[in-house]
Coordinates of C-alpha atoms and ligand atoms in Angstrom, one line a residue:
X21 CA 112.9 95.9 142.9
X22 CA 110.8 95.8 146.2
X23 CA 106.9 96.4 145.2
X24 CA 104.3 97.9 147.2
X25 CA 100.5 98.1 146.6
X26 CA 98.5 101.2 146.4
X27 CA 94.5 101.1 147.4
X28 CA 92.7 104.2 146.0
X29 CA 89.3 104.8 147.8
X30 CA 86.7 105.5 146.8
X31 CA 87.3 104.2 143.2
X32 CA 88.1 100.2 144.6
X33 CA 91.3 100.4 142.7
X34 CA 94.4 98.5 143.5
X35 CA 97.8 99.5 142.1
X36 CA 101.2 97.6 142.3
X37 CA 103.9 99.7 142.2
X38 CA 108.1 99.9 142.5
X39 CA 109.7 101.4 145.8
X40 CA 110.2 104.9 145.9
X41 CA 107.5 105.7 143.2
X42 CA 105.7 109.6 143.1
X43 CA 102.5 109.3 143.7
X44 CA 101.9 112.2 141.3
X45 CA 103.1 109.3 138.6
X46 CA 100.3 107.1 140.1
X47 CA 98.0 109.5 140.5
X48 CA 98.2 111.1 137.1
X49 CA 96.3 108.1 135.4
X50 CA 93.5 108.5 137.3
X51 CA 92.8 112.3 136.3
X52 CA 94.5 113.7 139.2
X53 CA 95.6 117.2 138.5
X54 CA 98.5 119.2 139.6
X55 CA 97.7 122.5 139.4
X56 CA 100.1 123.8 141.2
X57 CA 102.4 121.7 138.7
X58 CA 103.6 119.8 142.1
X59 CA 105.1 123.0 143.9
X60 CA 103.4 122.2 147.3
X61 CA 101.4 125.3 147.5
X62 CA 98.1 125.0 146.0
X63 CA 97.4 121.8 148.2
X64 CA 95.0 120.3 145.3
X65 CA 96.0 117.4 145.0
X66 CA 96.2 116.4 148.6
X67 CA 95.5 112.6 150.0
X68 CA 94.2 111.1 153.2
X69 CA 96.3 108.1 154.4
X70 CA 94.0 106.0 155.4
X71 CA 96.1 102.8 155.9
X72 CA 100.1 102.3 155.8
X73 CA 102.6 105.1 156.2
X74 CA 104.1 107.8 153.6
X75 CA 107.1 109.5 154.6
X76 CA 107.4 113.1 155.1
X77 CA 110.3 115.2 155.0
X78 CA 111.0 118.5 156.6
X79 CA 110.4 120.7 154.2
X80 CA 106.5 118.6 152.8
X81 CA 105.9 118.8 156.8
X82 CA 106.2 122.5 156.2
X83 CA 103.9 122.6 153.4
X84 CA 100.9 120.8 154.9
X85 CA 101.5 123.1 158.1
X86 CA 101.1 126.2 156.3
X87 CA 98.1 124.5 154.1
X88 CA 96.8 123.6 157.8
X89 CA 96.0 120.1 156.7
X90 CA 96.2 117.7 159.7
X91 CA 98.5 114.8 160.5
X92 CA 96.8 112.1 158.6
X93 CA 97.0 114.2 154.8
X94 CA 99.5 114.2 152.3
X95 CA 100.7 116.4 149.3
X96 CA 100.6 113.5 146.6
X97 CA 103.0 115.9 145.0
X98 CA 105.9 115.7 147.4
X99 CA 105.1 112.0 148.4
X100 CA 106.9 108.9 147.5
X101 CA 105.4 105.0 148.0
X102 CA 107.4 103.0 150.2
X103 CA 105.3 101.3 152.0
X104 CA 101.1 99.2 151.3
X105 CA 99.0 102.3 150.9
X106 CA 95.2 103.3 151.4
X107 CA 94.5 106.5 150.2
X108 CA 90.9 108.7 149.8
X109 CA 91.6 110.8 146.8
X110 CA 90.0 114.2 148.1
X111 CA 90.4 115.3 144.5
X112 CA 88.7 112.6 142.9
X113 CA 85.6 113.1 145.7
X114 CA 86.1 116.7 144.8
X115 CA 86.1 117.1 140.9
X116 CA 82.7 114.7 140.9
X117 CA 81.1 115.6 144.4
X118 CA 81.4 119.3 144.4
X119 CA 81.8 120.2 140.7
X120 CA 81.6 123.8 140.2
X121 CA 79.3 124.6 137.7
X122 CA 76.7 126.5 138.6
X123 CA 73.3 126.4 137.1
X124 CA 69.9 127.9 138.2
X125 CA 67.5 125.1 139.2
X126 CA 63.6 125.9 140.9
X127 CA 64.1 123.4 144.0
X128 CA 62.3 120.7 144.3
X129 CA 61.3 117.9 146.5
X130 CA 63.2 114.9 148.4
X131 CA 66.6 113.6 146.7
X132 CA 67.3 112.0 143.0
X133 CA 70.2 110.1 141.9
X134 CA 71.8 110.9 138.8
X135 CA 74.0 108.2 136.7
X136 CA 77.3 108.7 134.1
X137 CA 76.8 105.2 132.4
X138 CA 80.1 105.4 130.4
X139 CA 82.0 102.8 128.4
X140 CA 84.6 102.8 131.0
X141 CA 83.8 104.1 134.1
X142 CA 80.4 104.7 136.3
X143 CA 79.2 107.5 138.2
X144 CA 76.4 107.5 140.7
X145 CA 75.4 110.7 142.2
X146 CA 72.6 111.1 144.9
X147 CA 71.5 114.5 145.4
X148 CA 69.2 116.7 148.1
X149 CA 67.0 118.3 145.4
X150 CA 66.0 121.4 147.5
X151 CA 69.6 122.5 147.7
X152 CA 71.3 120.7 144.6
X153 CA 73.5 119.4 147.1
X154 CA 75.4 116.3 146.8
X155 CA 75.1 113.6 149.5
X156 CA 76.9 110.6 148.1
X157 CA 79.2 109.0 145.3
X158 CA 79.7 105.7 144.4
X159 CA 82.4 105.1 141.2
X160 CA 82.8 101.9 139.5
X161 CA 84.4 100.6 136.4
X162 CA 82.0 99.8 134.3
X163 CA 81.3 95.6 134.6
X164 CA 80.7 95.1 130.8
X165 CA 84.7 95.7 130.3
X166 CA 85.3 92.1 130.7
X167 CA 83.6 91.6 126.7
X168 CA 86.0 94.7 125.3
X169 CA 87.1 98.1 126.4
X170 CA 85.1 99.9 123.5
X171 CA 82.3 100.4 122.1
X172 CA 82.9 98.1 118.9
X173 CA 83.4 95.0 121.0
X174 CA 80.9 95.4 123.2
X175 CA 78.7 96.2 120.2
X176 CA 80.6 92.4 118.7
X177 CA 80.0 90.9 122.7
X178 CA 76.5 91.4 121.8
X179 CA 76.1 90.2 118.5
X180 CA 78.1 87.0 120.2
X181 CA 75.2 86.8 122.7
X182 CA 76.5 88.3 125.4
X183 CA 73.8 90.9 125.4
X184 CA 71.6 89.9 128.3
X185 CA 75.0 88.9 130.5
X186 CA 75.8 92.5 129.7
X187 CA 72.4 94.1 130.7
X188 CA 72.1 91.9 133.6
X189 CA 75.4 92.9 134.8
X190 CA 74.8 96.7 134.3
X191 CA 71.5 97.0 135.9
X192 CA 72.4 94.9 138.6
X193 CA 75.9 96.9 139.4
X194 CA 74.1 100.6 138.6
X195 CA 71.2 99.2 141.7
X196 CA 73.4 97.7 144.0
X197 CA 75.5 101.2 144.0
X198 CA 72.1 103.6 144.9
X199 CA 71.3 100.3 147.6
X200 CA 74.6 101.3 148.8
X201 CA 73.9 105.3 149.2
X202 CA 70.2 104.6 150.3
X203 CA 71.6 102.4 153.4
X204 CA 73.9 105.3 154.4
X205 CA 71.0 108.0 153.8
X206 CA 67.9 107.1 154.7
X207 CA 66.1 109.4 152.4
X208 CA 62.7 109.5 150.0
X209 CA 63.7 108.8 146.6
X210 CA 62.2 110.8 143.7
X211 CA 63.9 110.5 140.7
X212 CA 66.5 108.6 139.0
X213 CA 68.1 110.0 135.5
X214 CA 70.9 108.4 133.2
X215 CA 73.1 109.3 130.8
X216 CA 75.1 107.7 128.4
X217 CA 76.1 107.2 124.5
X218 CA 73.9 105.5 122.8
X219 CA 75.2 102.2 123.0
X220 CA 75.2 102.0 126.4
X221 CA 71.5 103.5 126.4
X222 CA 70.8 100.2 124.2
X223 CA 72.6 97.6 125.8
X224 CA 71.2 98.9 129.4
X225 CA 67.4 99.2 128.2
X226 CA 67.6 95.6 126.7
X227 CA 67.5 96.8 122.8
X228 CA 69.1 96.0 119.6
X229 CA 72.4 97.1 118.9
X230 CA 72.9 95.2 116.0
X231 CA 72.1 98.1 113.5
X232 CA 75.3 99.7 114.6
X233 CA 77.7 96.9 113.4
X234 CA 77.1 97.5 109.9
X235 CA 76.0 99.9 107.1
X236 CA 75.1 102.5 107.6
X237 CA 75.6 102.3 111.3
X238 CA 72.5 103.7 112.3
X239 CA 70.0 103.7 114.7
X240 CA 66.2 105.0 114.8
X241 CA 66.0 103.6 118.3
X242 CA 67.3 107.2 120.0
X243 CA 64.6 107.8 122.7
X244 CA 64.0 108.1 126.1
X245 CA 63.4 105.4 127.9
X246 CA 61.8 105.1 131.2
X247 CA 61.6 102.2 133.8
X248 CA 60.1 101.2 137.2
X249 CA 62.7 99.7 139.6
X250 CA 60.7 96.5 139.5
X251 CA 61.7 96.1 135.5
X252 CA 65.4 96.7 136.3
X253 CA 65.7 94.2 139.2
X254 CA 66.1 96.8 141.5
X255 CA 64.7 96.3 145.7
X256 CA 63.8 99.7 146.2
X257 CA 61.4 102.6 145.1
X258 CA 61.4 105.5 142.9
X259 CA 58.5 107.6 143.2
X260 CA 58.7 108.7 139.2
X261 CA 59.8 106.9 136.2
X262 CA 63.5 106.3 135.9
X263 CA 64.7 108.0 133.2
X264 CA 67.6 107.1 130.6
X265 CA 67.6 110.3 128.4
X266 CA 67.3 110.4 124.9
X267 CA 70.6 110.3 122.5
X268 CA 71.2 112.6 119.8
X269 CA 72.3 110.3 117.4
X270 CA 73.7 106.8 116.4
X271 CA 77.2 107.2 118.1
X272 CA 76.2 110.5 119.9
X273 CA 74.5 109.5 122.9
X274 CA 72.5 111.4 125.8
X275 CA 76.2 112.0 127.6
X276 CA 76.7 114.9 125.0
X277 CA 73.3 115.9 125.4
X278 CA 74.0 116.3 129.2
X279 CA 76.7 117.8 128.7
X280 CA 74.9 120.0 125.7
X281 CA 73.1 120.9 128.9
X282 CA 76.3 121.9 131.0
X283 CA 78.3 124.1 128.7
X284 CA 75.2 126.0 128.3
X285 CA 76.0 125.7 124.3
X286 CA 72.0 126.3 123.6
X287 CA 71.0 129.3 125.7
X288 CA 74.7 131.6 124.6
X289 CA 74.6 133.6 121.9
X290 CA 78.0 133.2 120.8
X291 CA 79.3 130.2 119.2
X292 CA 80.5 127.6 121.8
X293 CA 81.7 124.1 120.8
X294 CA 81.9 121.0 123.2
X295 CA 84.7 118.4 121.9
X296 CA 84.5 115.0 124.1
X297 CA 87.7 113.2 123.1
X298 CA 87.3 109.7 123.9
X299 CA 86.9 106.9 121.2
X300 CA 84.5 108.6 119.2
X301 CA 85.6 112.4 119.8
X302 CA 82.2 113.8 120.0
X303 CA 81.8 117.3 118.8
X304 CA 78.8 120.3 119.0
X305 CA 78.8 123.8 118.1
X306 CA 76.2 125.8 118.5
X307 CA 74.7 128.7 120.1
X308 CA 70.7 129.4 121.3
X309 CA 69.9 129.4 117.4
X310 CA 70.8 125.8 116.6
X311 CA 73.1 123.5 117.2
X312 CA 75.0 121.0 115.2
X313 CA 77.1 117.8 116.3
X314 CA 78.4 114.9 114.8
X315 CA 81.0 111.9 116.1
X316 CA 84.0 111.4 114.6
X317 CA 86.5 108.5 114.5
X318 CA 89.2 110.6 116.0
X319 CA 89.7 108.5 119.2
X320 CA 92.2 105.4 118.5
X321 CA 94.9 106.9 117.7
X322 CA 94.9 108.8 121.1
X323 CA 94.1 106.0 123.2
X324 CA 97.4 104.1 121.6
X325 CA 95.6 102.1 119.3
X326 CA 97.0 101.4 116.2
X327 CA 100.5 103.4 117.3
X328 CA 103.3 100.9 117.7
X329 CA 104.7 101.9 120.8
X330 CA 100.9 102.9 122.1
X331 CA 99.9 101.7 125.4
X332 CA 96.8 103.8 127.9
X333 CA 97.8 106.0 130.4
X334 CA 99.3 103.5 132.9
X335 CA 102.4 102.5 134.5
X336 CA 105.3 102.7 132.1
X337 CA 103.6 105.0 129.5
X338 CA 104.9 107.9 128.8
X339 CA 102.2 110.5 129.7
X340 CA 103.8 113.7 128.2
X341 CA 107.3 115.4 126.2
X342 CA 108.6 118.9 126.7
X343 CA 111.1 120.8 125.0
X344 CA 114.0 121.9 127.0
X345 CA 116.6 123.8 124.4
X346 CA 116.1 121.8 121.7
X347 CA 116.1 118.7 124.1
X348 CA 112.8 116.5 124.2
X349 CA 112.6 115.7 127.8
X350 CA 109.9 112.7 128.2
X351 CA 108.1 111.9 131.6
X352 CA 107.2 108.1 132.6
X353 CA 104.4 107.4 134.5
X354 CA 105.6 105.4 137.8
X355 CA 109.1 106.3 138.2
X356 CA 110.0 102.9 135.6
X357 CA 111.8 103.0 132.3
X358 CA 109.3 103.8 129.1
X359 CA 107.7 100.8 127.6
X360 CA 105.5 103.0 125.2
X361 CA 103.4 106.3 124.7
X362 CA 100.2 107.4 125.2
X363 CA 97.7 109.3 123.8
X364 CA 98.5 112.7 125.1
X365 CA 102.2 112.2 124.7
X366 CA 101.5 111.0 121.3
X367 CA 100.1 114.6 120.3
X368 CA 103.2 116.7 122.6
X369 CA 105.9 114.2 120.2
X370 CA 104.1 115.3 117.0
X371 CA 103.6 118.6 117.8
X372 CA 107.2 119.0 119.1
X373 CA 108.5 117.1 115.7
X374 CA 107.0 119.3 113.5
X375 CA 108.1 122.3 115.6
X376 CA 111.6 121.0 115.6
X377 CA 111.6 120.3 112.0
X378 CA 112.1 116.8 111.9
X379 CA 108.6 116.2 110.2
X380 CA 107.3 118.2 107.7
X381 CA 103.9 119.6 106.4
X382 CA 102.7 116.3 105.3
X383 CA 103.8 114.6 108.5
X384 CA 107.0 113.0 106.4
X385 CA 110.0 111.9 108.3
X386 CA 112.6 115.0 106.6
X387 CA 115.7 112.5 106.9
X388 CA 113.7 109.8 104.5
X389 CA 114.3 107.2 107.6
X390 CA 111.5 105.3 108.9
X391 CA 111.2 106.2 112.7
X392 CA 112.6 108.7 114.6
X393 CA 113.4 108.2 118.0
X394 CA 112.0 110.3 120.9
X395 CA 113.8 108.4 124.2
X396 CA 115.4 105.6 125.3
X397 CA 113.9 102.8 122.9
X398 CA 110.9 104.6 122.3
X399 CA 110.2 105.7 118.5
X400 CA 107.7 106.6 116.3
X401 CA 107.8 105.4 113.0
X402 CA 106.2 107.0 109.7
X403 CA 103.2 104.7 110.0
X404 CA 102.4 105.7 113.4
X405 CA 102.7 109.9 112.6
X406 CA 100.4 108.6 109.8
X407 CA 97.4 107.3 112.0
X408 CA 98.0 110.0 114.1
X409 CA 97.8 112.1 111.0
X410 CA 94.2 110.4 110.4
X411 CA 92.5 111.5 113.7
X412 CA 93.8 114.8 113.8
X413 CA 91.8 115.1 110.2
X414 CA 88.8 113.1 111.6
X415 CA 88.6 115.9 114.4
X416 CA 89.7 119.0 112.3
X417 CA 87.5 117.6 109.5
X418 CA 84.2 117.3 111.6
X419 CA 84.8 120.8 113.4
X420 CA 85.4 122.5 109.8
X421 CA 81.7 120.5 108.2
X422 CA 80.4 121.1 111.1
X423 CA 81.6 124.9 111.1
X424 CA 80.3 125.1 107.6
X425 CA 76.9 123.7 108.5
X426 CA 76.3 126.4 110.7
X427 CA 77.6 129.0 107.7
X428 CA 80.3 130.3 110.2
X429 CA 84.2 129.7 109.9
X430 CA 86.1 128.2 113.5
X431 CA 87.5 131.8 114.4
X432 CA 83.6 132.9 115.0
X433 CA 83.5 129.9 118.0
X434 CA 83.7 132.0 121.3
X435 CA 85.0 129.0 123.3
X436 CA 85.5 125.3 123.0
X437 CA 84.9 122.9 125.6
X438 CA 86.6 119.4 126.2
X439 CA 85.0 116.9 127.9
X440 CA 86.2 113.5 129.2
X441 CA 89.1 112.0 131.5
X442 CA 91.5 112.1 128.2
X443 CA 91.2 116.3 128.2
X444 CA 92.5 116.2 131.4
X445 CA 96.3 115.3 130.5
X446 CA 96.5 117.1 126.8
X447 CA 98.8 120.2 126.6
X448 CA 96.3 122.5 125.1
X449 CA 99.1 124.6 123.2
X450 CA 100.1 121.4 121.4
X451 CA 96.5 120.3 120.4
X452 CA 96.1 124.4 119.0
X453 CA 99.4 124.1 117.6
X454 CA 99.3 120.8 115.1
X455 CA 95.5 122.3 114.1
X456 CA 93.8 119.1 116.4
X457 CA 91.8 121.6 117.3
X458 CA 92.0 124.6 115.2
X459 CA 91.4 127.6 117.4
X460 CA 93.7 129.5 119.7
X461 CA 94.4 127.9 122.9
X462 CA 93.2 130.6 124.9
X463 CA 89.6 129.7 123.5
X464 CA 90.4 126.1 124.9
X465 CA 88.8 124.9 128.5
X466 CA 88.9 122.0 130.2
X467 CA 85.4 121.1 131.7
X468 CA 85.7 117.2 133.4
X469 CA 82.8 115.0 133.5
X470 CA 80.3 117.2 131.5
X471 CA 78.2 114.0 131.2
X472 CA 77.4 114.1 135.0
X473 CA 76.7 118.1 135.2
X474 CA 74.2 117.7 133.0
X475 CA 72.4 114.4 134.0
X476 CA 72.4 116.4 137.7
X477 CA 70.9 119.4 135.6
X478 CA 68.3 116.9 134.2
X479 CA 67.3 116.2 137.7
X480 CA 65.8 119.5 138.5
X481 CA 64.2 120.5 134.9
X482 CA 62.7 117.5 133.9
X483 CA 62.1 116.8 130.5
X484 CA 62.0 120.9 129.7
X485 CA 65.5 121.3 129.1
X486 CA 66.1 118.0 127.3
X487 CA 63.4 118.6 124.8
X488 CA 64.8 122.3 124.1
X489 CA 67.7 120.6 123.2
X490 CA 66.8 118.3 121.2
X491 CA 64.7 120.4 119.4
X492 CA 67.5 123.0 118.4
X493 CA 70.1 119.8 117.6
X494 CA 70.8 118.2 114.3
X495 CA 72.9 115.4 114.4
X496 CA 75.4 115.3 111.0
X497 CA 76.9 112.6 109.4
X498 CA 79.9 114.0 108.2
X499 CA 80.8 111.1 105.7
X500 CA 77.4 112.6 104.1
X501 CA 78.8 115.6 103.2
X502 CA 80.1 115.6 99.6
X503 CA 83.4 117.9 100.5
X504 CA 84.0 115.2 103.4
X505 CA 87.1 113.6 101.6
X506 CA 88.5 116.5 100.4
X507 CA 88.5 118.0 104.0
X508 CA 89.6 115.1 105.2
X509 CA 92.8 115.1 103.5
X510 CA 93.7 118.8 103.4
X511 CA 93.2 118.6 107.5
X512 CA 96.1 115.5 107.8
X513 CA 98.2 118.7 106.9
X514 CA 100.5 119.3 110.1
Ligands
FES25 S1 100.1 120.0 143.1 FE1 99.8 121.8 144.3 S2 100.3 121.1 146.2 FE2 100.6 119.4 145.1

């Protein structure tokens, strides 16, 4: 079949894909939404062709008339690759350059940068701070994925010596992105924050992160760290100390305290919880009282580990199932047959399963077979229900010790939060309905990059708003808490 390659600016990314391929396939990987669900109306998740040619039809013509989007813009939604593409991704500039959170800041002087340092991916923001504007972006995966896409082989890619190969490369890629924004704007730099879990705090600032390789996996090494550009290598000036915020805890890094920050979580008076499902599925709950948070190993499982037809959210993956009378309709990502599931699809199959009756309460196969197939020559065996089985209870567990912590039961949490690329794709009824998270969807929200609100927050409040909340915080270790195994178990329930 005839390929074609797909540029996506400004992330850098290249993609190869077959002829004919939606873009809202391609697209979807990368945290593009549909809200609209593809329709043509809402005009969201529109593209700029900056290089090569995307056919339109009549009737997408139409659309993009009445959106009154000029010539040179697309409706990823009604567009198909068959031709070498460039795109700008005016959603992607739009979910991280203009976020919509609002939050009261006292304006201040000249312009700050503030950095998401996360396992994956990095965001660079520089900011006016009179206005809270934001001026630039730059996006990057993060260099250090060459020794292990999470945080237990980077952790290993330091013990193995890699350490100062993998601060080198960090501080060197994290300056040579603000060089890049400083050359466009010629402005007076103030301030420079980052955020980040903790590992990445370590690895970055040059400390030890052997303590987290082995019992108990902890750290006393949480706090802020400051540097001038001179100690990170970097050829321009700051006129305060940069600053890479404080974590909370051993696996519960500054990110959550950013986004601690964004949700607001420590100045409402209801309960609110924040639930960042990557690797670790972070959690908080809390109100202005005090708030509690732990980490929890919920994330494998939903990033395909450990499943045996698991694979990411690429090509070939399917991203999500639906239930059309009693038929399980599956959707591929990149118009190619299924090779495997991912995460998000991994939670609609189970959810849909139990619904359907085919599993039961204690996730067993009811026909006594061994797999059960969902499409094509995609199944799921028993052992793969069971690991999912063991992150939905590291998730549900947490939330219910964490609930109990706080002497209040999950019904009294006003609204829950989720944070990170992976919250984008779930179907919230699904996660509410197999008890992932065990509160009605309608309390559910998706927030994005919560991480990156809040290190912009930190930019305008210095350390005030940090040190609140580290103050009201307790981070829990959940494996501490005598009832933990017992929890554990009841939550694998489905
Ligand atoms: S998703 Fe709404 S216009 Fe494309």
């Amino acid at each position: 079949m005839k390929k074609h390659t797909i540029s996506l600016y400004p992330l850098g990314k290249e993609i190869r894909v077959n002829d004919q391929t939606p873009l809202i396939d391609v697209l979807h990987e990368f945290g593009i939404e549909f809200l609209c669900g593809g329709k043509g109306t809402c005009g969201k998740c529109k593209v700029r062709l900056l290089d090569g040619e995307i056919f339109t039809n009549p009737a997408h013509i139409h659309k993009l008339d009445k959106l009154g989007f000029t010539k040179d813009w697309r409706l990823a939604c009604m567009s198909n690759c068959t031709d070498d593409i460039t795109l700008e991704i005016e959603q992607f500039n739009h979910i991280i350059l203009a976020d919509e959170t609002e939050f009261e800041f006292t304006p201040g002087e000249g312009y700050g940068i503030a950095v998401d340092l996360g396992t994956t991916a990095v965001v660079v923001q520089l900011i006016d701070l009179r206005s809270a504007q934001v001026l630039a972006i730059e996006t990057m995966l993060n260099p250090q994925i060459r020794f292990g896409a999470d945080l237990i082989s980077r952790i290993q890619a330091c013990l193995d010596g890699n350490d100062g190969e993998m601060n080198r490369t960090i501080r060197s890629s994290i300056g040579t992105m603000i060089e890049l924004m400083l050359k466009k704007h010629l402005v007076d730099l103030q301030q420079v924050v980052l955020v980040g879990n903790t590992v990445m705090q370590l690895i970055f600032s040059n400390c030890d992160v052997s303590p987290l390789s082995m019992y108990p996996f902890h750290t006393d090494n949480l706090g802020l760290k400051t540097f001038t550009p001179e100690e990170l290598g970097w050829n321009f000036t700051v006129s305060k100390p940069i600053k890479f915020h404080a974590s909370i805890g051993s696996f519960v890094g500054s990110d959550i305290l950013a986004g601690i920050a964004a949700t607001g979580i420590h100045q409402k008076e209801k309960y609110t919880a924040l639930i960042d499902l990557g690797t670790n599925g972070e959690i908080v709950i809390g109100n202005r009282e005090q708030t509690v948070c732990a980490s929890t190993a919920a994330g494998p499982a939903f990033e395909g580990s450990n499943i045996s037809m698991g694979m990411r959210a690429v090509t070939g993956a399917i991203s999500s199932f639906s239930l059309d009378n009693e038929s399980i309709i599956a959707h591929v990502i990149g118009n190619t047959s299924a090779k495997g599931i991912c995460g998000s699809a991994l939670i609609d199959a189970i959810a849909i399963l139990r619904k359907l009756d085919f599993i039961g309460l204690f996730g067993e196969i009811n026909s006594g077979a061994d797999h059960l197939n969902l499409t094509g020559k995609i199944n799921l065996t028993q052992k793969d229900i069971y690991e999912f089985q063991l992150a939905k209870a590291a998730l549900a567990a947490g939330m219910t010790i964490l609930c109990k912590k706080l002497s209040i039961s999950p019904s009294d949490i006003q609204e829950v939060f989720i944070a990170g690329g992976f919250g984008n794709y779930i179907n919230l009824e699904h996660v509410s309905d197999i008890g992932k998270i065990e509160v009605p969807e309608e309390k559910i929200r998706k927030m994005g990059n919560t991480a990156l609100i809040g290190a912009k927050m930190f930019l305008f409040t210095g350390g005030t708003i940090t040190e609140e909340i580290l103050s009201k915080t307790t981070h829990v270790n959940l494996e501490g808490d005598p009832n933990f195994q017992d929890i554990y178990v009841d939550k694998m329930l489905l």
